[in-house]
PDB file of C-alpha atoms in Angstrom:
ATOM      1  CA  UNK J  14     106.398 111.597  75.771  1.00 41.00           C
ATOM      2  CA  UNK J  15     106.298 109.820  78.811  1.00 49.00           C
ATOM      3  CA  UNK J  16     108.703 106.493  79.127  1.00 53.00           C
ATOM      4  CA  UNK J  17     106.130 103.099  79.384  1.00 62.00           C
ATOM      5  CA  UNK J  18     109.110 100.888  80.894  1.00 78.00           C
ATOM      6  CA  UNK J  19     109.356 100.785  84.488  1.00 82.00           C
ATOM      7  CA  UNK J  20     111.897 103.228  86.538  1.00 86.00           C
ATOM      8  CA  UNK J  21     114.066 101.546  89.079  1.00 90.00           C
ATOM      9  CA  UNK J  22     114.496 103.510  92.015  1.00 92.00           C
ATOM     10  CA  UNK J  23     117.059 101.800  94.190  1.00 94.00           C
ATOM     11  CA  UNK J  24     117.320 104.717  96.935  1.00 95.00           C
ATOM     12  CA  UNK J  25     115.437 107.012 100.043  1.00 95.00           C
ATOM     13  CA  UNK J  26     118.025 109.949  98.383  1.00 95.00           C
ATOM     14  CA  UNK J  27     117.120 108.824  94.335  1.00 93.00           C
ATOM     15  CA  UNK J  28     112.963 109.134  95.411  1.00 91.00           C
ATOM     16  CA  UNK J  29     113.682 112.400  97.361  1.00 92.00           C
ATOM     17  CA  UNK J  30     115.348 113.434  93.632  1.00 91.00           C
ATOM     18  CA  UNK J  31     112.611 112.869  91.829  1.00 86.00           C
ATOM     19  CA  UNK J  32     110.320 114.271  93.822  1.00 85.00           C
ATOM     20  CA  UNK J  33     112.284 117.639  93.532  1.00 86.00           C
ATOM     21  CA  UNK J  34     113.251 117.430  97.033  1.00 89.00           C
ATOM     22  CA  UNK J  35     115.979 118.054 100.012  1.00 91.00           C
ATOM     23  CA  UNK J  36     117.973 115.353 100.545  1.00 92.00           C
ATOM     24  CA  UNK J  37     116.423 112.659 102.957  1.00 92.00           C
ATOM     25  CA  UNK J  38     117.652 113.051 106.992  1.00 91.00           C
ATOM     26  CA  UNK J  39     118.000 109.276 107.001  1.00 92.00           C
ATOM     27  CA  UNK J  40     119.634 107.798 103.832  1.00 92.00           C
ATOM     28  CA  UNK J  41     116.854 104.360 104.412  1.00 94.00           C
ATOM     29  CA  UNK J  42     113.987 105.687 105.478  1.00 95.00           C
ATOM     30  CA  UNK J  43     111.940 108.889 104.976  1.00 95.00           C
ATOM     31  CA  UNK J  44     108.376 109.363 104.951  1.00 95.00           C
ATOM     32  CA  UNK J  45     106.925 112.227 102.041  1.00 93.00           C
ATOM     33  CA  UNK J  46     103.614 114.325 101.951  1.00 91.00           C
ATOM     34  CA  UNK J  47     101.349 113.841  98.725  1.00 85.00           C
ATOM     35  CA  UNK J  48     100.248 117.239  98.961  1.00 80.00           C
ATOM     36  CA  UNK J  49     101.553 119.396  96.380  1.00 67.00           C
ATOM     37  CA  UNK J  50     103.395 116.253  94.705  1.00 67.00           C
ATOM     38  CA  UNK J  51     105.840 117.096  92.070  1.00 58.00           C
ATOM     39  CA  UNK J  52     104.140 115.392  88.540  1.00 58.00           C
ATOM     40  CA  UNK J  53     106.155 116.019  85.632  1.00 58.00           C
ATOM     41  CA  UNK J  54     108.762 113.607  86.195  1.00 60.00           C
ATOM     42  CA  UNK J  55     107.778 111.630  82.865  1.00 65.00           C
ATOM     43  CA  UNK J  56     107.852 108.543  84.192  1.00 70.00           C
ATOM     44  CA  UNK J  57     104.109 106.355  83.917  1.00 71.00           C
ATOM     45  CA  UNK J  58     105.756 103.389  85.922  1.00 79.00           C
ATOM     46  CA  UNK J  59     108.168 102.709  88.657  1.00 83.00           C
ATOM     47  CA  UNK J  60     109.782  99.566  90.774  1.00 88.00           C
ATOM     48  CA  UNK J  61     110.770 100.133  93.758  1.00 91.00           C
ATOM     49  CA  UNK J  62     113.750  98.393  95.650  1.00 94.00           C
ATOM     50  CA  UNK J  63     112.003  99.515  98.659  1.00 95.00           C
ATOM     51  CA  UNK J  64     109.326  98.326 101.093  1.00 95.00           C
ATOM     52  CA  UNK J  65     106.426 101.103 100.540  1.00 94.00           C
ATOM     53  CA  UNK J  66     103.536 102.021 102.209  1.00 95.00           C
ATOM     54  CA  UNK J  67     100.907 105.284 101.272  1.00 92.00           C
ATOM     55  CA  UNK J  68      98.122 106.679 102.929  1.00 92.00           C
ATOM     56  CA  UNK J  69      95.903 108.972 100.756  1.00 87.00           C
ATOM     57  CA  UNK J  70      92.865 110.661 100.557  1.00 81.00           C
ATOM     58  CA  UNK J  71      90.917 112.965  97.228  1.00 69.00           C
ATOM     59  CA  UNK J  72      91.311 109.538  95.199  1.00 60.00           C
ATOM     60  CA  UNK J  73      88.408 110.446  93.328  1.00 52.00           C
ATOM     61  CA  UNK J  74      87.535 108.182  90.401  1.00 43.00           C
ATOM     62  CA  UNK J  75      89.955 105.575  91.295  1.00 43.00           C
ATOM     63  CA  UNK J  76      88.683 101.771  91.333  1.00 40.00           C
ATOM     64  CA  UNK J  77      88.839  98.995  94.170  1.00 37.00           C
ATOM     65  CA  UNK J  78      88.958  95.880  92.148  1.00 39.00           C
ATOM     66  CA  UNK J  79      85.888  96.326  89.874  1.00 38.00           C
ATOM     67  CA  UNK J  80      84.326  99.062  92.387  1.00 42.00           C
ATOM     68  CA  UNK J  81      84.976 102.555  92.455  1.00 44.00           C
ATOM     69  CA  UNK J  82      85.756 103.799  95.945  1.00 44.00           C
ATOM     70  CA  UNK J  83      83.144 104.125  97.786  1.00 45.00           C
ATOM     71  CA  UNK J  84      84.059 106.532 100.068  1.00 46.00           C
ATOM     72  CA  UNK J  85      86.829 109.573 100.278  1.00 52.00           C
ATOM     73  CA  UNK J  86      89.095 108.500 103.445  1.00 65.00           C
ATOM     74  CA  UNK J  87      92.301 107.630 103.955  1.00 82.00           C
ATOM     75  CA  UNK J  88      92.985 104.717 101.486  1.00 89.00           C
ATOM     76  CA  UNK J  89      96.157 102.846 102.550  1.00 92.00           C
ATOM     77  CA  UNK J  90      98.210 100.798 100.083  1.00 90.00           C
ATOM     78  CA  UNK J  91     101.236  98.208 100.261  1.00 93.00           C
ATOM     79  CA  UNK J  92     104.332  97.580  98.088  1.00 90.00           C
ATOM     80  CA  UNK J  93     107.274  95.141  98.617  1.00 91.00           C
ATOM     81  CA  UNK J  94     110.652  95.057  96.681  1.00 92.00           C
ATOM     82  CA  UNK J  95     110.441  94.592  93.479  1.00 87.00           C
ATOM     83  CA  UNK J  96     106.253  95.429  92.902  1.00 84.00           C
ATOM     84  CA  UNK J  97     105.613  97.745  90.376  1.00 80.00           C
ATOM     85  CA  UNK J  98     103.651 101.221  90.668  1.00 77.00           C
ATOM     86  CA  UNK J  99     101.593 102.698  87.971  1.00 71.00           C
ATOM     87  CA  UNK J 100     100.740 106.151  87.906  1.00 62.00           C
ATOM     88  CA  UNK J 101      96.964 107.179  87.630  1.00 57.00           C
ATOM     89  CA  UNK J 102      95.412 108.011  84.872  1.00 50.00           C
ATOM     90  CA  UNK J 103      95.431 111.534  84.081  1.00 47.00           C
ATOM     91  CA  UNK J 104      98.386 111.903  86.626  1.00 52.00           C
ATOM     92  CA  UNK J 105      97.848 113.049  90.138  1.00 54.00           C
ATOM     93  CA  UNK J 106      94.755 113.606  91.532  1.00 59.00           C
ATOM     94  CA  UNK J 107      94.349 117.981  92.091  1.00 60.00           C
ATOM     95  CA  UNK J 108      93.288 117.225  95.965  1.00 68.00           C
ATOM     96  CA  UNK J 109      95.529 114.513  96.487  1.00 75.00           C
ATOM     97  CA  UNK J 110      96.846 114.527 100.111  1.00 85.00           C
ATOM     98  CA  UNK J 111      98.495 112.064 102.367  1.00 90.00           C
ATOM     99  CA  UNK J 112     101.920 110.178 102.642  1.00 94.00           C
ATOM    100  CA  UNK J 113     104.284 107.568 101.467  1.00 93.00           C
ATOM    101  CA  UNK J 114     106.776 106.186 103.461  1.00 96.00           C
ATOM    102  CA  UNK J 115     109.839 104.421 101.768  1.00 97.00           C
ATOM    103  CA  UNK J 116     111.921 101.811 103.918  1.00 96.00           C
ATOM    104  CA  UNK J 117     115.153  99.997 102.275  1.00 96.00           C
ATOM    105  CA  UNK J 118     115.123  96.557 103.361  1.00 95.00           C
ATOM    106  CA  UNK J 119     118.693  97.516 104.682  1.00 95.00           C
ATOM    107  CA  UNK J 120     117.489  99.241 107.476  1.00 95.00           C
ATOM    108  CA  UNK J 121     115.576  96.103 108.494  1.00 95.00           C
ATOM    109  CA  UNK J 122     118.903  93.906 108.750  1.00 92.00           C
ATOM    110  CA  UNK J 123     119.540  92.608 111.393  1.00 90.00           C
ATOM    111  CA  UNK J 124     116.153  93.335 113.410  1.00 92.00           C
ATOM    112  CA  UNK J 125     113.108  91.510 114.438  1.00 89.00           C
ATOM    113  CA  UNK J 126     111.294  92.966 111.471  1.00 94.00           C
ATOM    114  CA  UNK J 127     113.903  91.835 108.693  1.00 92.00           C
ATOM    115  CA  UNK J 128     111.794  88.083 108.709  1.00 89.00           C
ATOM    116  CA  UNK J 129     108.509  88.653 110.223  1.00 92.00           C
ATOM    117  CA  UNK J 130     107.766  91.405 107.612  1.00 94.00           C
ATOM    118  CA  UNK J 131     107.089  88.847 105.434  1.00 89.00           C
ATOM    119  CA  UNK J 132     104.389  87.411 107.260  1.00 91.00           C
ATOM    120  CA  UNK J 133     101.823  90.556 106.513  1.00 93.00           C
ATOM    121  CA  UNK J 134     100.083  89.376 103.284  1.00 90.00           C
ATOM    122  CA  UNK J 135      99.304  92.529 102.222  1.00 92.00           C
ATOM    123  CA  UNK J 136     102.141  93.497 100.511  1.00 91.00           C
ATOM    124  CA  UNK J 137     101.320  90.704  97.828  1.00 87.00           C
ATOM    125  CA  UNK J 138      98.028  92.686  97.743  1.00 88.00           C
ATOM    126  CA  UNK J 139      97.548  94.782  94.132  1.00 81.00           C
ATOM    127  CA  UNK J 140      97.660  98.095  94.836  1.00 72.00           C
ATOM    128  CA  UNK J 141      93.736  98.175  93.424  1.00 72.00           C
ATOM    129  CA  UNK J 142      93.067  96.081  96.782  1.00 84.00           C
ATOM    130  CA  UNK J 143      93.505  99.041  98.995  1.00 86.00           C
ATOM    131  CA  UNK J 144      93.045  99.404 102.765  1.00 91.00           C
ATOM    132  CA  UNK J 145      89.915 101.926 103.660  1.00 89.00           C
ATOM    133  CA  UNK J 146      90.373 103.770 106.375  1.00 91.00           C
ATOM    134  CA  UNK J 147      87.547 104.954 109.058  1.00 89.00           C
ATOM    135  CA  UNK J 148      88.472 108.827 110.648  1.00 89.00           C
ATOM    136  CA  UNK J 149      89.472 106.915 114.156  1.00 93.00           C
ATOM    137  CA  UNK J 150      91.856 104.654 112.278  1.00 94.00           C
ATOM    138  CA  UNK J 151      93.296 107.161 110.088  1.00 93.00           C
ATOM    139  CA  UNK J 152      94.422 108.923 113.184  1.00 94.00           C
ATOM    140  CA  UNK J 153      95.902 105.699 114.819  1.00 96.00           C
ATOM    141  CA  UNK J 154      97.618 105.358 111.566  1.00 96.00           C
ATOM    142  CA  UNK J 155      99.112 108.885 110.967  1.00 95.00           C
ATOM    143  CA  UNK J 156     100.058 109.162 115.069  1.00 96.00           C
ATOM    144  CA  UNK J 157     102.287 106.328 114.254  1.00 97.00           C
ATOM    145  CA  UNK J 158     103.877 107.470 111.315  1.00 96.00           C
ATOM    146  CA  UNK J 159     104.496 111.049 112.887  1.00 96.00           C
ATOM    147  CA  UNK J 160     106.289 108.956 115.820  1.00 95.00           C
ATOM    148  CA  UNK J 161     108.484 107.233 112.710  1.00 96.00           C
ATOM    149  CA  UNK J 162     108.880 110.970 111.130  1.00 94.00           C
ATOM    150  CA  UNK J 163     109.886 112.370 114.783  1.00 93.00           C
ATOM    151  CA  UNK J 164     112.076 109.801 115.525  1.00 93.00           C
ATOM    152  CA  UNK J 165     114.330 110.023 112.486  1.00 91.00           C
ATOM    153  CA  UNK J 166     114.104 113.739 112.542  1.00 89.00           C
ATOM    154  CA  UNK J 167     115.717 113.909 115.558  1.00 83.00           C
ATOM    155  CA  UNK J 168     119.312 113.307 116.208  1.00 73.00           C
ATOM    156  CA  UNK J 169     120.056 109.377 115.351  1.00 79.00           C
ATOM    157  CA  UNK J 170     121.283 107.375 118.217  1.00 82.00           C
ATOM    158  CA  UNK J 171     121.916 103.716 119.252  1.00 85.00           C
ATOM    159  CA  UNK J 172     118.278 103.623 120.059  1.00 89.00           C
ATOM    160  CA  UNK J 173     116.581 105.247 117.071  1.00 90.00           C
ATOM    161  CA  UNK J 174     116.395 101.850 114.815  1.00 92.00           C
ATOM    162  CA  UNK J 175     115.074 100.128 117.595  1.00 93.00           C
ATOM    163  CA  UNK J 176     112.516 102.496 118.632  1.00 94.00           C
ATOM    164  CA  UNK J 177     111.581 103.223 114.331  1.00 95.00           C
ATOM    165  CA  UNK J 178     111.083  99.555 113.923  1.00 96.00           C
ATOM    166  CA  UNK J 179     108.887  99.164 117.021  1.00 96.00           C
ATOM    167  CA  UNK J 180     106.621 101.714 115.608  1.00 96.00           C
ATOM    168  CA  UNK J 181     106.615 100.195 112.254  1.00 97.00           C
ATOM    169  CA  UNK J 182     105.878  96.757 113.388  1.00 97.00           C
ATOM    170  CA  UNK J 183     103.034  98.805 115.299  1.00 97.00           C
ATOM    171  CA  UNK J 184     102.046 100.360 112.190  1.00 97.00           C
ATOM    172  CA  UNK J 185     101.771  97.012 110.225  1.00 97.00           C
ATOM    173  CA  UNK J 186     100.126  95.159 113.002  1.00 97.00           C
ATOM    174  CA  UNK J 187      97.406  97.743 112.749  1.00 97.00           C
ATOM    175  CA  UNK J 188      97.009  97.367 109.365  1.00 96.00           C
ATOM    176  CA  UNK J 189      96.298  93.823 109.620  1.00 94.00           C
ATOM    177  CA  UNK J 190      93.561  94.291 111.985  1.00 94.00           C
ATOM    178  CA  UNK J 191      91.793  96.895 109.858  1.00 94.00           C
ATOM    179  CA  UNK J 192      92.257  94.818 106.587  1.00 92.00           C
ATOM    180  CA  UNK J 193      90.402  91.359 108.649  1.00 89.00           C
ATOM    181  CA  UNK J 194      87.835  94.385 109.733  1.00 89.00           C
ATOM    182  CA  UNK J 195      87.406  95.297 105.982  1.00 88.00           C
ATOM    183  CA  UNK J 196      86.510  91.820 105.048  1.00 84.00           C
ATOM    184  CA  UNK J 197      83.950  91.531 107.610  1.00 80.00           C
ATOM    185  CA  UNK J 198      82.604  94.922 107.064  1.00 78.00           C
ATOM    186  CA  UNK J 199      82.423  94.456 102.825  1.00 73.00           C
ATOM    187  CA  UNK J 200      80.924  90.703 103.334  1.00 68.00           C
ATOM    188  CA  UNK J 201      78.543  91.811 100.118  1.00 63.00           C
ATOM    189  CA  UNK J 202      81.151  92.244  97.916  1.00 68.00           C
ATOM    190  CA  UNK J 203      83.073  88.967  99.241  1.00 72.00           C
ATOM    191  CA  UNK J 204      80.693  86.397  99.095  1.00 77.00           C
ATOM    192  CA  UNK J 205      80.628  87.811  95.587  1.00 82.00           C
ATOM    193  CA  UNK J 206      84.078  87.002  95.178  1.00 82.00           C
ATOM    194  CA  UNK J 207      83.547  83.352  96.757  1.00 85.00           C
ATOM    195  CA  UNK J 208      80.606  82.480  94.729  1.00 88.00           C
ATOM    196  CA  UNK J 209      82.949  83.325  91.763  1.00 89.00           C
ATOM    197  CA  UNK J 210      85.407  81.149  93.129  1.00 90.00           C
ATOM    198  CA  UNK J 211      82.813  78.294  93.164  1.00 90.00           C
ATOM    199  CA  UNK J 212      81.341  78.233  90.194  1.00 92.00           C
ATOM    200  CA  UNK J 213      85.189  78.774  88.210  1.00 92.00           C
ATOM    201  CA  UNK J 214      85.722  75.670  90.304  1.00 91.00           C
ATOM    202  CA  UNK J 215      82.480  74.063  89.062  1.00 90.00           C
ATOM    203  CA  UNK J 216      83.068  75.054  85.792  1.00 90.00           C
ATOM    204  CA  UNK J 217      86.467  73.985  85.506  1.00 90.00           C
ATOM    205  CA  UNK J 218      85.846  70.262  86.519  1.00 87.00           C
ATOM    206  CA  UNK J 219      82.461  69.892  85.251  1.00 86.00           C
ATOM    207  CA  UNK J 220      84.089  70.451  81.373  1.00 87.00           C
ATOM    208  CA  UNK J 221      87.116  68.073  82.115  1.00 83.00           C
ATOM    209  CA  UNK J 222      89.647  71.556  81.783  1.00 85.00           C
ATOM    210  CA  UNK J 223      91.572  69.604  84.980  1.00 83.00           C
ATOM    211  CA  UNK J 224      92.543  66.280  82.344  1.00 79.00           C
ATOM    212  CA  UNK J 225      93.722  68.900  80.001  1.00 82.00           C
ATOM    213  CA  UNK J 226      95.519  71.466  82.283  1.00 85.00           C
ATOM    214  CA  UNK J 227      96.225  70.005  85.404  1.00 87.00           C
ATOM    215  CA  UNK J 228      94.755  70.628  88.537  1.00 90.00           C
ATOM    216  CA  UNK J 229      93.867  74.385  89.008  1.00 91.00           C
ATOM    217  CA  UNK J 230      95.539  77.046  90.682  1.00 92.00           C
ATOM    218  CA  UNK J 231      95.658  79.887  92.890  1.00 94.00           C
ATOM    219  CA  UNK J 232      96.618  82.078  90.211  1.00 94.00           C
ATOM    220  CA  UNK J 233      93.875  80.567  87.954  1.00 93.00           C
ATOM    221  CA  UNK J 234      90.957  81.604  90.177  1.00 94.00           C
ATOM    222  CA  UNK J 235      93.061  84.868  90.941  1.00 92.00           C
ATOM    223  CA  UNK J 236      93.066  86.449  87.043  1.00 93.00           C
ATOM    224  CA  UNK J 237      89.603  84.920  86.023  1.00 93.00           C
ATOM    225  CA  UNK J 238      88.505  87.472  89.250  1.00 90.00           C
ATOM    226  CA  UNK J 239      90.914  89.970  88.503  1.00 89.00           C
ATOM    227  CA  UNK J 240      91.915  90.093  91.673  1.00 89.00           C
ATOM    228  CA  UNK J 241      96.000  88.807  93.731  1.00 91.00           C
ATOM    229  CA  UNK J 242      96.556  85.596  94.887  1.00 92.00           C
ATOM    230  CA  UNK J 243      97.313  86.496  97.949  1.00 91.00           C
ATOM    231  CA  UNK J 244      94.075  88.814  98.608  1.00 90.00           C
ATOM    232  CA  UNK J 245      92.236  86.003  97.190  1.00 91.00           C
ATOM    233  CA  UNK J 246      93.481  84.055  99.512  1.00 90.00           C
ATOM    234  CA  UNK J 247      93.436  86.124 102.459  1.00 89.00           C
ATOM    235  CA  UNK J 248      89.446  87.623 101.819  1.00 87.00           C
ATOM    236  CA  UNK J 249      88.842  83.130 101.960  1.00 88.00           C
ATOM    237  CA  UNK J 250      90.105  82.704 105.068  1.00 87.00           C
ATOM    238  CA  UNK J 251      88.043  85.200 106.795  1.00 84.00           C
ATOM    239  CA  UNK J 252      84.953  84.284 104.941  1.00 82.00           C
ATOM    240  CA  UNK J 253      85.471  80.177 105.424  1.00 84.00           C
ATOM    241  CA  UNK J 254      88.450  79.483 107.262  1.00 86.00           C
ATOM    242  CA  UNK J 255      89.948  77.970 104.391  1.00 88.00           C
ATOM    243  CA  UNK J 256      92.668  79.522 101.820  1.00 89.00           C
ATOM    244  CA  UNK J 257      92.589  79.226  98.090  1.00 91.00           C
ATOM    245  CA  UNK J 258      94.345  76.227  97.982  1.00 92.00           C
ATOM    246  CA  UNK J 259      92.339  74.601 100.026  1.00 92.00           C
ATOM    247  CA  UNK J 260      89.479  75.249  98.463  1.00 91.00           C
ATOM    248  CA  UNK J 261      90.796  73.966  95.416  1.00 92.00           C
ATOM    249  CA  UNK J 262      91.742  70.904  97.236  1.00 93.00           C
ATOM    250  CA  UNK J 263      88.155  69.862  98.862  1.00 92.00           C
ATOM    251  CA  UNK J 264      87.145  70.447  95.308  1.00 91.00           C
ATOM    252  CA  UNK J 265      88.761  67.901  93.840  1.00 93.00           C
ATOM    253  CA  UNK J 266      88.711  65.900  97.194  1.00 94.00           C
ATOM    254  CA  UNK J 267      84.859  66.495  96.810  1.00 91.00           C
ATOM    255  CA  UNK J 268      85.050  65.120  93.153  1.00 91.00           C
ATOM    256  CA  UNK J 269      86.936  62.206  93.643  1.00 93.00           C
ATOM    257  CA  UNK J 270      85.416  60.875  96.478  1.00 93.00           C
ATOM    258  CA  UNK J 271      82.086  60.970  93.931  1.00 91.00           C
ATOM    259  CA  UNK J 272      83.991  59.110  91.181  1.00 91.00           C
ATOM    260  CA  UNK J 273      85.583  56.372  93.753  1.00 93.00           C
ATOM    261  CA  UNK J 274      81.805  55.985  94.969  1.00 91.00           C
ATOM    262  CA  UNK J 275      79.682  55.759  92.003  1.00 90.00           C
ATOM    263  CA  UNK J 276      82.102  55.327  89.166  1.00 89.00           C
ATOM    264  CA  UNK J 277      83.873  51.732  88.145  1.00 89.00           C
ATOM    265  CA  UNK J 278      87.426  54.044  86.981  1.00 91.00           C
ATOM    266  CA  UNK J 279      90.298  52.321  88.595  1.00 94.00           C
ATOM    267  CA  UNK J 280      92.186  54.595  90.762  1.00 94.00           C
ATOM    268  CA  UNK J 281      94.941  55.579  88.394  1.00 93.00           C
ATOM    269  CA  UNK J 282      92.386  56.584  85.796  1.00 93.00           C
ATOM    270  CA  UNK J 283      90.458  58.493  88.509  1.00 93.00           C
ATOM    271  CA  UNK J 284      93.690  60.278  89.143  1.00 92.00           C
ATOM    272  CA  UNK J 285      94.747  61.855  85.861  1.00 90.00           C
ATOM    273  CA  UNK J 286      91.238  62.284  85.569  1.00 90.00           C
ATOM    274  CA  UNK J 287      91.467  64.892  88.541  1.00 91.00           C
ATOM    275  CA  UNK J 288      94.822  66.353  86.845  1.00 90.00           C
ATOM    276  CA  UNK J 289      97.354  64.329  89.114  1.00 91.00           C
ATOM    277  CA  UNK J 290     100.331  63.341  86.493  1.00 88.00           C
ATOM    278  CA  UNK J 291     101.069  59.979  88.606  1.00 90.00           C
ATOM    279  CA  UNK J 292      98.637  58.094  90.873  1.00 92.00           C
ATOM    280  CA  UNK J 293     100.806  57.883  93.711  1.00 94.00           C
ATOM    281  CA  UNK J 294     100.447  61.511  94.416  1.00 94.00           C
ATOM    282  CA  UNK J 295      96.938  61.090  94.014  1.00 94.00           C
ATOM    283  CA  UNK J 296      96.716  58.499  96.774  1.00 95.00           C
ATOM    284  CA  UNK J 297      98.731  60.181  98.972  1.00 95.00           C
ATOM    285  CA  UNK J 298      96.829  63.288  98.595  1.00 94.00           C
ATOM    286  CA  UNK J 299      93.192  61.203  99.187  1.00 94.00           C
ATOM    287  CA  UNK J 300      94.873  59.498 102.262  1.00 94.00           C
ATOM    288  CA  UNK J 301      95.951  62.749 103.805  1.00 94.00           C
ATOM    289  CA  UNK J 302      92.298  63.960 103.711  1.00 93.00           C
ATOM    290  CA  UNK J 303      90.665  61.292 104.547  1.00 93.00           C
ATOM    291  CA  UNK J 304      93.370  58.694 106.596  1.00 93.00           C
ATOM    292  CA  UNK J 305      91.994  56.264 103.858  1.00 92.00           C
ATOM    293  CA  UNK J 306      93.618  55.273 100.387  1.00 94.00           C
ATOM    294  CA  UNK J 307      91.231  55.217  97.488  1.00 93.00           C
ATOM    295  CA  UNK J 308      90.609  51.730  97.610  1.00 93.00           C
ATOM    296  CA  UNK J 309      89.627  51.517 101.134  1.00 93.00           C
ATOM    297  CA  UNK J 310      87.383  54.440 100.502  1.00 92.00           C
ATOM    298  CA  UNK J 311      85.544  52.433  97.572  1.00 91.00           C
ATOM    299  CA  UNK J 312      85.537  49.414 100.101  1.00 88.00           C
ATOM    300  CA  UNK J 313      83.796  51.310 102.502  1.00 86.00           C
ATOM    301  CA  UNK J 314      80.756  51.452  99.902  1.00 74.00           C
ATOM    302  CA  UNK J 315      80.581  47.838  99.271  1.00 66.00           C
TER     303      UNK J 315
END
């Protein structure tokens, strides 16, 4: 019977292992074909202490948020240290084909990519909230990777990091681009996703949840549309130019500016009414919206 608690695979050479194997040429970084994948390792779940990124294709029957895929190309997915991995149900897919390339986050010390690789949301992303890949980009992807798998096949030098990470900051910068194309390209299902976030908003102040709970959150809007923070986040700012946050923020800027108009609530009770715990923060929130405090606001009306 197959082990339900997570595996913790801490190495390139432990994955290679696993997998059933050679040894890795590079001890932090290895890229592996899909096709043919080993599946009788017994183990449904994994973490990786690794930076991880896949490209597949025959993903039949797998879902994309709520969808099923729509279409059978390359599908690209993101993991950062410490994210888990499930495997699919019914193990792995008979036509599955593709790659995953494994990085330790040692072999980023030191380099240009050890910081700014935190700046590519993705890898918050749920693995559900997969990259779609057209043919053309699929082979800009896979040229780079088979630079990366070149590189590190050949014999290491004092310029083989450098050149690995240069294509790997290549790879990831292309990634970015296709993921803002694939929220202009699936605006359907997106303004789906924002009128959701809309009327949970509505919803939430309209029954007085923010006096009870607090002001809402990211993660709040995030699991009532079963979706990450950060895509949540990310699919907003394309669509409005504004992140989660700040949606949530002209909401209840939105909301108090109504209740400092046409209610007679002082501001403190207009405050915890909004789900601030102390009225200062709630002025100092209103001011740095509006460059007025609440009571100049209200004067403004009279």
């Amino acid at each position: 019977m197959a082990n339900s608690t997570p595996y913790r695979i801490k190495s390139v050479s432990e994955i290679h292992r696993l997998m059933g194997l050679p040894s890795p040429c590079h001890p932090l970084i290895s890229i592996v074909d899909l096709k043919g994948l080993r599946n009788d390792t017994g183990i449904d779940a994994v973490i990786f202490d690794l930076y991880v990124i896949s490209m597949k294709r025959g993903c039949d029957g797998l879902h994309y948020g709520q969808q099923k895929y729509d279409f059978d190309e390359g599908i690209m997915a993101f993991l950062s240290p410490g994210q888990v991995l499930r495997g699919e149900d019914g193990g792995v897919p008979p036509h599955l084909e593709g790659w995953m390339l494994f990085v330790h986050p040692d072999f980023l010390w030191n380099t240009s990519l050890a910081k700014r690789i935190k700046k590519y949301e993705y890898f918050g992303y749920s693995t559900s909230e997969a990259l779609f890949l057209s043919d053309k980009e699929e082979t800009v992807i896979n040229e780079i990777t088979k630079n990366i798998r070149d590189e590190y096949h050949s014999n290491i030098d004092k310029f083989s990091q450098d050149i690995i990470i240069s294509n790997l900051e290549t790879l990831l910068n292309y990634s970015e681009r296709f993921y803002e194309r694939q929220f202009i390209t699936r605006k359907v299902t997106n303004h789906k996703l924002l009128e959701g976030v809309e009327e949970l908003l509505e919803d939430y102040f309209s029954t007085n949840e923010q006096a009870l709970h607090g002001i809402p959150s990211v993660d709040f809007l995030a699991r009532n549309l079963a979706i990450s923070p950060k895509y949540l986040s990310s699919m907003l700012k394309q669509l409005t130019g504004l992140t989660a946050q700040q949606h949530i923020q002209m909401k209840i800027l939105e909301q108090a500016k109504e209740k400092l108009s046409t209610s007679g609530l002082t501001v403190s009770e207009i405050a915890f009414s909004l789900g601030f715990e102390h009225s200062q923060s709630f002025s100092k929130f209103f001011k740095g919206k509006t460059k007025l405090s609440p009571l100049e606001f209200r004067r403004s009306f009279n």
